[in-house]
């Protein structure tokens, strides 16, 4: 019955009227350039001069994103007119009818199933041309139904937002749609299905604060106005105009609230890559075990020399390895709370045909002006990436290379300690394999926060320490110049880490170190990581979690107090008995006579008798 009603509704929906733009609207609203002869404007609504992204219809958006002739509208018969009988003399009904005739849409939300690069997806597109894309009863119902249909058919969902907020003439009924759509999005999330959202200009109000902001990955269009409150409301409250780019996609990216700002010419490819990486059709299988690394004696260096190699300015860091090890990498940004930390990179990647989540610590390279210590935003970004990996059943690879956590008042006020604790707890219980690789300097708790894993790899000339040698020397001797002495005492080399049971496999480096040949270093690390991932894939989730807990639960180095006391007493008793026995034997044996003179004439033939 529903299918028949949708069919009739689609048949009775008129085709949109040709756009009748006044002469003064034939120019870009931002730079004023004439758009009549712009191909990009005609097909995508993008000004070729300034790049401003103008509003486009829902059907144009579907044409840009979906494979040709594959979109099939769903829930077209869901409709309502003036549910509150708003007291404005029927003006609201007339506005709805006018919007219907102008856009050929029965409501601001257009939903349906299509294919994107051959993969089936559910689309939810809000059309700003239909009453500002505002959300009322019908929009909320169509969005909720789309999430439910996608969950039933196990489809990822892409939402495109262009909305001015809630529909005031529908009152509390409109407001309740925020709860409805957020709950439907959560049920879709709990099925392990992907939700990606594009924020166009504008994206504000209740839509912004409900299902749209629950997406796994949020993409903003360049220059798009976005936020919960309208720009006008904020400026009235502030008493002055906002600075340029405030309340925009770029501002939200800077503050860690969205993942990327991407133009319409790249959105289809990006979404296709995300769909492939979050629902990979195949898994990795290893057929040949990796040979264990045996360090050659002539390459053994002093601990302080190893520290220098781990910190070498040309040594590749996370992005250097990611670029050489993966064929596809879609980076996510921000902690969805306060900011985006450039010292942590995270994203979906294709590693040797295996879809993985990579979380890396990015050290400044070649003297670049970039902080090397990790802030709370970076750790929270990592935790967010771990949750996404768990949702999509993707193995996790972490690349460790940091001096440690940021030691500033700002880091403390933003909760660096809590962020590290949360990330450690998340890794301990993550229901997917984790491989960690120490690729440079593994410093303190910020390194360990990324290193709680099923398998821990360490490059041949990397270091892993509770504190830097300089900090240890300053704390113990008040003299940072004694750092070279402390390097050996801290036992921070790869051999020490293996002996202490904290590293499972050593990855060789090119002669001279990873900085001498980045490609070779990346190839060796990639081989080792794929080997470990293939091995871990054969372990069930429950057993994986038990082994991971046991690995850190039974860390060596501690002893039982009573056993230590007993062994110490037994040792003292044995020493006392040995002493007494020695003295007793000394008293019982006869004393020897002194040796006779050298010229003595006795039967020994001139040989002294001992």
Coordinates of C-alpha atoms in Angstrom, one line a residue:
X1 CA 0.0 0.0 0.0
X2 CA 2.8 2.4 0.9
X3 CA 4.6 1.7 -2.5
X4 CA 1.3 2.4 -4.4
X5 CA 0.8 5.7 -2.5
X6 CA 4.4 6.7 -3.3
X7 CA 3.9 5.9 -6.9
X8 CA 0.8 8.0 -7.2
X9 CA 2.5 10.8 -5.3
X10 CA 5.4 10.8 -7.7
X11 CA 3.1 10.7 -10.7
X12 CA 1.1 13.6 -9.5
X13 CA 4.1 15.8 -8.6
X14 CA 4.6 18.4 -11.4
X15 CA 8.0 19.1 -13.0
X16 CA 9.8 22.1 -11.7
X17 CA 9.1 25.4 -13.5
X18 CA 12.0 26.9 -15.4
X19 CA 14.0 29.3 -13.3
X20 CA 12.9 32.9 -13.8
X21 CA 15.8 34.9 -12.4
X22 CA 15.6 38.7 -12.4
X23 CA 18.5 40.4 -14.3
X24 CA 20.2 41.5 -11.1
X25 CA 20.4 37.8 -9.9
X26 CA 22.5 36.8 -12.8
X27 CA 25.6 37.7 -10.9
X28 CA 27.5 36.0 -8.1
X29 CA 26.1 37.2 -4.7
X30 CA 29.6 37.3 -3.3
X31 CA 31.9 38.9 -5.9
X32 CA 29.3 40.2 -8.4
X33 CA 30.8 38.4 -11.4
X34 CA 28.4 37.5 -14.3
X35 CA 27.5 33.9 -14.1
X36 CA 25.6 33.4 -17.3
X37 CA 28.5 31.9 -19.2
X38 CA 30.0 29.9 -16.3
X39 CA 29.8 26.2 -16.9
X40 CA 30.5 25.4 -13.2
X41 CA 27.7 27.7 -12.2
X42 CA 25.3 26.2 -14.6
X43 CA 25.9 22.6 -13.5
X44 CA 27.1 23.0 -9.9
X45 CA 26.1 26.5 -8.8
X46 CA 29.7 27.4 -8.2
X47 CA 31.2 30.8 -9.2
X48 CA 34.3 30.3 -11.3
X49 CA 35.7 33.6 -10.1
X50 CA 35.5 33.4 -6.3
X51 CA 34.5 29.8 -5.7
X52 CA 31.3 30.8 -3.8
X53 CA 28.8 27.9 -3.6
X54 CA 25.3 29.1 -4.3
X55 CA 22.2 27.3 -3.3
X56 CA 21.1 24.5 -5.7
X57 CA 18.0 22.4 -5.8
X58 CA 17.6 19.0 -4.2
X59 CA 17.4 17.3 -7.6
X60 CA 20.5 19.0 -8.8
X61 CA 22.3 17.8 -5.7
X62 CA 21.1 14.3 -6.3
X63 CA 22.4 14.5 -9.9
X64 CA 25.8 15.6 -8.7
X65 CA 26.1 12.8 -6.1
X66 CA 24.4 9.7 -7.5
X67 CA 25.2 7.4 -10.5
X68 CA 23.1 8.4 -13.5
X69 CA 19.5 7.3 -13.5
X70 CA 19.7 5.3 -10.3
X71 CA 17.8 7.5 -7.8
X72 CA 14.4 6.2 -6.7
X73 CA 12.4 8.5 -4.4
X74 CA 11.0 6.9 -1.2
X75 CA 8.2 8.0 1.1
X76 CA 6.9 10.5 -1.5
X77 CA 3.3 10.2 -0.1
X78 CA 4.2 11.4 3.4
X79 CA 2.7 14.9 3.6
X80 CA 0.7 17.3 5.8
X81 CA -0.7 20.8 5.5
X82 CA -0.8 23.3 8.4
X83 CA -1.0 20.7 11.3
X84 CA -1.5 23.5 13.9
X85 CA -4.0 25.5 11.8
X86 CA -1.8 28.5 12.3
X87 CA -3.8 31.7 12.8
X88 CA -2.4 33.8 9.9
X89 CA -5.4 33.8 7.6
X90 CA -4.3 30.8 5.6
X91 CA -1.0 32.4 4.6
X92 CA 1.0 29.4 5.7
X93 CA -1.1 27.1 3.4
X94 CA -0.5 29.5 0.5
X95 CA 3.2 29.5 1.1
X96 CA 3.3 25.7 1.1
X97 CA 1.4 25.6 -2.2
X98 CA 3.7 28.2 -3.8
X99 CA 6.8 26.3 -2.7
X100 CA 5.2 23.1 -4.2
X101 CA 4.6 24.8 -7.6
X102 CA 8.1 26.5 -7.6
X103 CA 10.2 23.5 -6.6
X104 CA 8.1 20.5 -7.7
X105 CA 8.6 19.1 -4.2
X106 CA 5.9 18.2 -1.7
X107 CA 8.2 19.1 1.1
X108 CA 11.7 20.4 1.9
X109 CA 13.1 16.9 2.3
X110 CA 13.7 14.6 -0.6
X111 CA 14.7 11.1 0.3
X112 CA 15.5 8.0 -1.8
X113 CA 17.8 5.2 -2.7
X114 CA 20.5 5.5 -5.3
X115 CA 23.9 4.1 -6.2
X116 CA 27.2 5.9 -5.7
X117 CA 30.1 4.3 -7.6
X118 CA 27.9 1.2 -7.8
X119 CA 27.3 1.0 -4.1
X120 CA 23.7 1.4 -2.9
X121 CA 23.1 4.3 -0.5
X122 CA 20.2 6.2 1.1
X123 CA 20.0 9.9 0.3
X124 CA 18.4 12.7 2.4
X125 CA 18.5 16.1 0.8
X126 CA 17.0 19.3 2.2
X127 CA 16.1 21.9 -0.4
X128 CA 16.6 25.5 0.8
X129 CA 14.2 26.6 -2.0
X130 CA 11.3 25.0 -0.2
X131 CA 10.6 27.4 2.7
X132 CA 14.3 27.7 3.6
X133 CA 14.7 24.0 4.0
X134 CA 13.1 24.3 7.4
X135 CA 12.1 21.2 9.4
X136 CA 8.5 20.6 10.2
X137 CA 6.4 17.5 10.8
X138 CA 6.8 16.1 7.3
X139 CA 10.5 16.8 7.0
X140 CA 11.1 15.1 10.4
X141 CA 9.0 12.1 9.4
X142 CA 10.7 11.7 6.1
X143 CA 14.1 11.9 7.6
X144 CA 13.3 9.4 10.4
X145 CA 11.7 7.0 7.8
X146 CA 14.9 7.3 5.7
X147 CA 17.1 6.3 8.6
X148 CA 14.7 3.4 9.5
X149 CA 14.7 2.2 5.8
X150 CA 18.5 2.4 5.6
X151 CA 18.8 0.4 8.8
X152 CA 16.4 -2.2 7.6
X153 CA 18.2 -2.6 4.3
X154 CA 21.7 -2.2 5.8
X155 CA 22.5 0.9 3.7
X156 CA 24.8 3.8 4.5
X157 CA 23.1 7.2 4.6
X158 CA 24.2 10.5 3.1
X159 CA 22.4 13.7 4.3
X160 CA 22.8 17.0 2.6
X161 CA 21.8 20.0 4.8
X162 CA 20.6 23.4 3.6
X163 CA 18.2 24.6 6.3
X164 CA 17.2 27.7 8.1
X165 CA 16.1 25.8 11.2
X166 CA 12.7 24.8 12.6
X167 CA 9.3 25.7 11.1
X168 CA 7.8 28.1 13.6
X169 CA 4.2 27.8 12.2
X170 CA 4.2 24.2 13.3
X171 CA 5.2 25.0 16.9
X172 CA 6.1 22.2 19.3
X173 CA 5.3 19.6 16.7
X174 CA 8.2 20.9 14.7
X175 CA 10.5 21.1 17.7
X176 CA 9.8 17.5 18.6
X177 CA 11.3 16.4 15.2
X178 CA 14.7 17.1 16.6
X179 CA 14.2 14.3 19.1
X180 CA 12.6 12.0 16.5
X181 CA 15.4 12.4 13.9
X182 CA 18.2 12.1 16.5
X183 CA 16.7 8.9 17.9
X184 CA 16.3 7.4 14.4
X185 CA 19.9 8.4 13.5
X186 CA 21.1 6.7 16.7
X187 CA 19.3 3.4 15.8
X188 CA 20.9 3.5 12.4
X189 CA 24.3 4.1 14.1
X190 CA 23.8 1.1 16.4
X191 CA 23.5 -1.1 13.4
X192 CA 27.1 -0.2 12.5
X193 CA 26.1 1.7 9.4
X194 CA 27.7 4.8 8.1
X195 CA 26.2 8.3 8.1
X196 CA 28.0 11.1 6.2
X197 CA 26.7 14.6 6.1
X198 CA 27.3 17.6 3.8
X199 CA 26.6 21.1 5.3
X200 CA 25.7 23.6 2.6
X201 CA 24.9 27.3 2.9
X202 CA 23.1 27.7 5.3
X203 CA 23.0 24.9 7.9
X204 CA 21.5 26.3 11.1
X205 CA 18.9 25.7 13.8
X206 CA 17.3 22.5 14.8
X207 CA 18.5 20.5 11.8
X208 CA 22.1 21.4 12.6
X209 CA 21.5 20.4 16.3
X210 CA 19.9 17.0 15.6
X211 CA 20.5 14.3 13.1
X212 CA 22.9 16.3 10.9
X213 CA 25.5 16.7 13.6
X214 CA 25.4 12.9 14.5
X215 CA 27.1 12.0 11.2
X216 CA 30.3 10.0 11.4
X217 CA 32.0 12.4 9.0
X218 CA 30.9 15.9 8.4
X219 CA 31.8 17.8 5.2
X220 CA 31.3 21.6 5.0
X221 CA 31.1 23.4 1.7
X222 CA 33.4 26.4 1.3
X223 CA 32.0 29.6 2.8
X224 CA 28.9 27.8 4.1
X225 CA 27.1 29.6 7.0
X226 CA 26.6 27.1 9.8
X227 CA 25.8 26.9 13.5
X228 CA 22.9 26.4 15.9
X229 CA 21.9 30.0 16.2
X230 CA 21.4 32.3 13.2
X231 CA 24.0 34.9 12.2
X232 CA 21.5 37.6 12.9
X233 CA 20.7 36.3 16.4
X234 CA 24.4 36.1 17.3
X235 CA 25.2 39.6 16.0
X236 CA 22.2 41.0 18.0
X237 CA 23.4 39.3 21.1
X238 CA 27.0 40.4 20.6
X239 CA 26.0 43.9 19.8
X240 CA 28.4 44.0 16.8
X241 CA 29.1 42.3 13.5
X242 CA 31.0 39.0 13.7
X243 CA 34.6 38.9 12.3
X244 CA 35.1 37.6 8.7
X245 CA 34.7 33.8 8.4
X246 CA 33.1 33.5 11.8
X247 CA 30.1 31.1 12.0
X248 CA 31.4 29.5 8.7
X249 CA 32.5 26.1 7.6
X250 CA 36.2 27.2 7.8
X251 CA 35.7 28.4 11.4
X252 CA 34.0 25.1 12.4
X253 CA 36.9 23.2 10.9
X254 CA 39.4 25.3 12.8
X255 CA 37.6 24.5 16.0
X256 CA 37.4 20.8 15.4
X257 CA 33.7 20.6 14.8
X258 CA 33.7 19.2 11.2
X259 CA 36.1 17.0 9.3
X260 CA 36.8 18.7 6.0
X261 CA 35.8 21.6 3.8
X262 CA 35.4 20.3 0.3
X263 CA 33.9 21.8 -2.9
X264 CA 31.2 20.1 -4.9
X265 CA 33.6 19.0 -7.6
X266 CA 35.3 16.6 -5.1
X267 CA 32.4 15.5 -2.9
X268 CA 31.2 12.5 -4.9
X269 CA 34.7 11.0 -5.0
X270 CA 35.2 11.6 -1.3
X271 CA 31.9 10.0 -0.4
X272 CA 32.6 7.0 -2.6
X273 CA 36.0 6.5 -0.9
X274 CA 34.4 6.7 2.5
X275 CA 31.7 4.2 1.7
X276 CA 34.3 1.8 0.4
X277 CA 36.5 2.2 3.4
X278 CA 33.7 1.9 6.0
X279 CA 32.1 -1.2 4.5
X280 CA 35.0 -3.1 2.8
X281 CA 33.9 -6.1 0.7
X282 CA 37.0 -8.2 1.5
X283 CA 39.6 -8.9 4.3
X284 CA 43.3 -9.4 4.4
X285 CA 44.8 -12.9 4.6
X286 CA 48.5 -13.7 5.3
X287 CA 49.9 -16.9 3.8
X288 CA 53.6 -16.5 4.8
X289 CA 54.9 -15.7 8.3
X290 CA 57.3 -12.8 8.8
X291 CA 60.8 -13.7 9.8
X292 CA 61.8 -12.3 13.2
X293 CA 64.3 -9.4 13.2
X294 CA 67.8 -10.2 14.4
X295 CA 70.0 -7.1 14.9
X296 CA 73.5 -7.4 13.6
X297 CA 76.2 -6.9 16.2
X298 CA 78.1 -4.3 14.2
X299 CA 75.0 -2.1 14.1
X300 CA 74.5 -1.9 17.9
X301 CA 74.9 1.7 19.1
X302 CA 75.0 3.4 22.4
X303 CA 71.6 4.4 23.9
X304 CA 72.4 8.1 23.4
X305 CA 73.2 7.5 19.8
X306 CA 69.8 5.7 19.4
X307 CA 68.1 8.8 20.9
X308 CA 69.8 11.0 18.3
X309 CA 68.6 8.7 15.5
X310 CA 65.0 8.6 16.8
X311 CA 64.9 12.4 16.8
X312 CA 66.7 12.9 13.5
X313 CA 65.2 15.9 11.6
X314 CA 64.8 14.0 8.4
X315 CA 63.3 10.9 10.0
X316 CA 59.8 10.3 8.6
X317 CA 56.9 10.8 10.9
X318 CA 53.2 9.7 10.7
X319 CA 52.2 11.4 7.5
X320 CA 55.4 10.4 5.8
X321 CA 54.6 6.7 6.4
X322 CA 50.9 7.0 5.7
X323 CA 51.6 8.6 2.3
X324 CA 53.9 5.7 1.3
X325 CA 52.1 2.8 2.9
X326 CA 48.5 3.5 1.8
X327 CA 46.7 3.9 -1.5
X328 CA 43.8 5.8 -0.1
X329 CA 43.6 8.0 3.0
X330 CA 40.6 10.1 4.0
X331 CA 41.5 12.2 7.0
X332 CA 39.1 13.2 9.7
X333 CA 39.6 16.4 11.8
X334 CA 38.7 17.7 15.2
X335 CA 37.5 16.3 18.5
X336 CA 33.9 17.6 17.9
X337 CA 34.4 19.6 21.1
X338 CA 36.9 22.4 21.0
X339 CA 39.6 22.1 18.4
X340 CA 41.8 20.2 16.0
X341 CA 45.4 19.2 17.0
X342 CA 47.8 19.0 14.1
X343 CA 50.1 16.7 16.1
X344 CA 47.6 13.9 15.7
X345 CA 46.4 12.7 12.3
X346 CA 43.6 10.2 11.9
X347 CA 41.6 8.8 9.1
X348 CA 40.3 5.8 7.0
X349 CA 42.9 4.2 4.8
X350 CA 43.5 1.4 2.4
X351 CA 46.6 -0.5 3.5
X352 CA 47.5 -3.3 1.2
X353 CA 43.9 -3.9 0.3
X354 CA 42.8 -3.9 3.9
X355 CA 40.5 -1.0 5.1
X356 CA 42.0 0.3 8.4
X357 CA 41.8 3.2 10.7
X358 CA 45.2 4.9 11.1
X359 CA 45.9 7.2 14.1
X360 CA 49.4 8.8 14.0
X361 CA 51.4 11.2 16.0
X362 CA 52.9 13.8 13.6
X363 CA 56.2 15.2 14.7
X364 CA 57.6 18.4 13.1
X365 CA 59.9 17.5 10.2
X366 CA 62.8 19.3 8.6
X367 CA 62.6 22.1 11.2
X368 CA 59.0 23.0 10.4
X369 CA 57.3 25.3 12.9
X370 CA 54.9 22.8 14.4
X371 CA 54.5 21.7 18.0
X372 CA 55.7 18.2 18.8
X373 CA 53.7 17.7 22.0
X374 CA 50.2 16.5 22.0
X375 CA 47.3 18.4 23.4
X376 CA 43.9 17.3 24.8
X377 CA 42.2 17.9 21.4
X378 CA 44.6 15.5 19.7
X379 CA 44.0 12.7 22.2
X380 CA 40.2 13.2 22.0
X381 CA 40.5 13.1 18.2
X382 CA 42.2 9.7 18.5
X383 CA 39.5 8.4 20.8
X384 CA 36.9 9.5 18.3
X385 CA 38.8 7.6 15.5
X386 CA 38.9 4.5 17.7
X387 CA 35.1 4.6 18.2
X388 CA 34.6 4.9 14.4
X389 CA 36.9 1.9 13.8
X390 CA 35.0 -0.1 16.3
X391 CA 31.7 0.8 14.7
X392 CA 32.8 -0.3 11.2
X393 CA 34.9 -3.3 12.5
X394 CA 38.1 -1.8 11.1
X395 CA 41.5 -2.8 12.5
X396 CA 43.5 0.1 14.0
X397 CA 47.1 1.1 13.3
X398 CA 48.7 3.7 15.6
X399 CA 52.0 5.4 14.7
X400 CA 53.8 6.6 17.8
X401 CA 56.2 9.5 17.5
X402 CA 56.0 12.2 20.2
X403 CA 58.0 14.0 22.9
X404 CA 55.0 13.6 25.1
X405 CA 51.9 15.5 26.2
X406 CA 51.7 19.2 26.1
X407 CA 52.9 20.8 29.4
X408 CA 50.9 24.0 29.4
X409 CA 48.1 25.6 31.4
X410 CA 45.8 25.4 28.4
X411 CA 46.4 21.7 28.1
X412 CA 45.6 21.2 31.7
X413 CA 42.4 23.3 31.6
X414 CA 41.2 21.4 28.5
X415 CA 41.6 18.1 30.3
X416 CA 44.8 16.4 28.9
X417 CA 44.9 14.0 31.8
X418 CA 41.3 12.9 31.4
X419 CA 41.7 12.6 27.6
X420 CA 44.7 10.3 28.0
X421 CA 42.9 8.1 30.6
X422 CA 39.8 7.9 28.3
X423 CA 41.9 6.9 25.3
X424 CA 43.7 4.2 27.3
X425 CA 40.4 2.8 28.5
X426 CA 39.0 2.9 25.0
X427 CA 41.9 1.0 23.6
X428 CA 41.8 -1.6 26.3
X429 CA 38.2 -2.6 25.4
X430 CA 38.1 -1.8 21.7
X431 CA 36.4 -4.7 19.9
X432 CA 38.7 -4.7 16.9
X433 CA 42.4 -5.6 16.4
X434 CA 45.0 -2.9 17.3
X435 CA 48.6 -2.8 16.1
X436 CA 50.8 0.0 17.4
X437 CA 54.2 1.0 15.9
X438 CA 56.8 3.1 17.6
X439 CA 58.3 4.9 14.6
X440 CA 60.4 7.5 16.3
X441 CA 60.4 8.9 19.9
X442 CA 57.9 7.3 22.2
X443 CA 57.7 9.8 25.0
X444 CA 55.8 9.2 28.3
X445 CA 52.1 8.9 28.7
X446 CA 51.2 10.5 25.4
X447 CA 53.0 7.7 23.6
X448 CA 51.5 4.9 25.8
X449 CA 48.0 6.4 25.2
X450 CA 48.4 5.3 21.6
X451 CA 50.3 2.2 22.4
X452 CA 48.0 -0.1 24.3
X453 CA 47.6 -2.7 21.6
X454 CA 47.4 -6.4 20.7
X455 CA 50.7 -6.2 18.9
X456 CA 53.4 -3.5 19.5
X457 CA 56.0 -3.0 16.9
X458 CA 59.1 -0.9 17.2
X459 CA 61.5 0.4 14.6
X460 CA 65.1 -0.6 15.0
X461 CA 66.3 2.9 16.0
X462 CA 63.2 4.1 17.8
X463 CA 63.1 4.7 21.5
X464 CA 60.4 4.3 24.1
X465 CA 60.7 5.8 27.5
X466 CA 58.8 6.9 30.6
X467 CA 60.5 10.3 30.3
X468 CA 63.1 12.0 28.1
X469 CA 66.7 11.6 29.1
X470 CA 67.0 15.4 29.5
X471 CA 64.0 15.6 31.8
X472 CA 65.2 12.6 33.8
X473 CA 68.7 14.2 34.3
X474 CA 67.1 17.5 35.3
X475 CA 64.8 15.9 37.8
X476 CA 67.4 13.5 39.4
X477 CA 70.6 15.5 39.1
X478 CA 69.4 19.0 38.4
X479 CA 71.6 18.9 35.4
X480 CA 70.1 18.3 31.9
X481 CA 73.7 17.9 30.5
X482 CA 73.9 14.4 32.0
X483 CA 71.2 13.2 29.6
X484 CA 73.6 10.9 27.8
X485 CA 74.2 9.1 31.1
X486 CA 70.5 8.8 31.8
X487 CA 69.8 7.3 28.3
X488 CA 71.3 4.0 29.3
X489 CA 69.8 4.0 32.8
X490 CA 66.2 4.5 31.4
X491 CA 66.5 1.4 29.2
X492 CA 64.8 3.1 26.2
X493 CA 66.2 1.2 23.2
X494 CA 64.4 -1.4 21.2
X495 CA 66.5 -4.2 22.8
X496 CA 65.5 -3.0 26.2
X497 CA 61.8 -2.8 25.3
X498 CA 61.9 -6.4 23.9
X499 CA 63.6 -7.7 27.0
X500 CA 61.1 -5.9 29.2
X501 CA 58.3 -7.6 27.3
X502 CA 56.7 -4.4 26.1
X503 CA 57.4 -4.8 22.4
X504 CA 56.4 -7.9 20.3
X505 CA 58.3 -7.4 17.1
X506 CA 61.2 -5.3 15.9
X507 CA 61.0 -3.7 12.4
X508 CA 64.4 -3.3 10.7
X509 CA 65.4 0.0 9.2
X510 CA 67.6 0.8 6.1
X511 CA 71.3 1.1 6.8
X512 CA 72.0 4.3 8.7
X513 CA 68.4 4.7 9.8
X514 CA 64.9 5.4 8.4
X515 CA 66.0 8.9 7.4
X516 CA 68.4 7.6 4.8
X517 CA 65.6 5.9 2.7
X518 CA 62.0 6.8 3.5
X519 CA 60.5 4.4 0.9
X520 CA 62.4 1.4 2.2
X521 CA 61.5 2.2 5.8
X522 CA 57.9 2.5 4.9
X523 CA 57.9 -0.8 2.9
X524 CA 59.5 -2.7 5.9
X525 CA 56.9 -1.2 8.3
X526 CA 54.0 -2.0 5.9
X527 CA 55.1 -5.6 5.6
X528 CA 55.3 -6.0 9.4
X529 CA 51.9 -4.3 10.0
X530 CA 50.1 -6.4 7.4
X531 CA 51.6 -9.6 8.9
X532 CA 50.4 -8.7 12.3
X533 CA 46.9 -7.7 11.1
X534 CA 46.5 -10.9 9.2
X535 CA 47.5 -12.9 12.2
X536 CA 45.1 -11.0 14.5
X537 CA 42.2 -11.4 12.1
X538 CA 42.2 -15.1 12.9
X539 CA 41.5 -14.4 16.6
X540 CA 37.9 -14.0 17.8
X541 CA 36.9 -10.8 19.5
X542 CA 36.3 -12.3 22.9
X543 CA 39.7 -14.0 22.9
X544 CA 41.4 -10.9 21.5
X545 CA 40.1 -8.8 24.4
X546 CA 41.2 -11.4 27.0
X547 CA 44.7 -11.6 25.6
X548 CA 45.0 -7.8 25.4
X549 CA 44.0 -7.4 29.1
X550 CA 46.3 -10.2 30.2
X551 CA 49.2 -8.7 28.3
X552 CA 49.1 -5.6 30.4
X553 CA 47.7 -7.2 33.5
X554 CA 50.7 -9.4 33.9
X555 CA 53.5 -6.9 33.1
X556 CA 56.8 -8.2 34.5
X557 CA 58.9 -6.3 37.1
X558 CA 56.8 -6.7 40.3
X559 CA 57.1 -9.2 43.1
X560 CA 55.0 -10.5 46.0
X561 CA 55.9 -8.9 49.3
X562 CA 55.7 -12.2 51.3
X563 CA 57.7 -14.1 48.7
X564 CA 60.4 -11.4 48.6
X565 CA 60.5 -11.5 52.5
X566 CA 60.8 -15.3 52.5
X567 CA 63.5 -15.3 49.9
X568 CA 65.4 -12.6 51.7
X569 CA 65.2 -14.5 55.0
X570 CA 66.2 -17.8 53.4
X571 CA 69.1 -16.0 51.8
X572 CA 70.2 -14.6 55.2
X573 CA 69.8 -18.1 56.7
X574 CA 72.0 -19.7 54.0
X575 CA 74.6 -17.0 54.5
X576 CA 74.6 -17.5 58.2
X577 CA 74.9 -21.3 57.9
X578 CA 77.8 -20.9 55.4
X579 CA 79.6 -18.7 57.8
X580 CA 79.2 -21.0 60.8
X581 CA 80.2 -24.0 58.7
X582 CA 83.3 -22.2 57.5
X583 CA 84.3 -21.3 61.1
X584 CA 83.7 -24.8 62.4
X585 CA 85.8 -26.3 59.7
X586 CA 88.5 -23.8 60.3
X587 CA 88.6 -24.8 64.0
X588 CA 88.5 -28.5 63.3
X589 CA 91.4 -28.7 60.8
X590 CA 95.0 -29.0 62.2
X591 CA 97.2 -25.9 61.8
X592 CA 100.0 -26.3 59.2
X593 CA 103.7 -25.9 60.1
X594 CA 105.6 -23.0 58.6
X595 CA 107.7 -23.8 55.6
X596 CA 111.4 -24.8 56.4
X597 CA 114.2 -22.6 55.1
X598 CA 115.3 -22.9 51.5
X599 CA 118.6 -24.7 52.5
X600 CA 116.9 -27.3 54.8
X601 CA 118.3 -30.9 54.4
X602 CA 115.1 -32.9 54.6
X603 CA 113.6 -35.8 52.7
X604 CA 111.7 -33.4 50.3
X605 CA 114.9 -33.0 48.2
X606 CA 115.1 -29.3 48.8
X607 CA 111.4 -28.7 47.8
X608 CA 109.5 -26.7 50.4
X609 CA 106.6 -28.5 52.0
X610 CA 103.4 -26.4 51.9

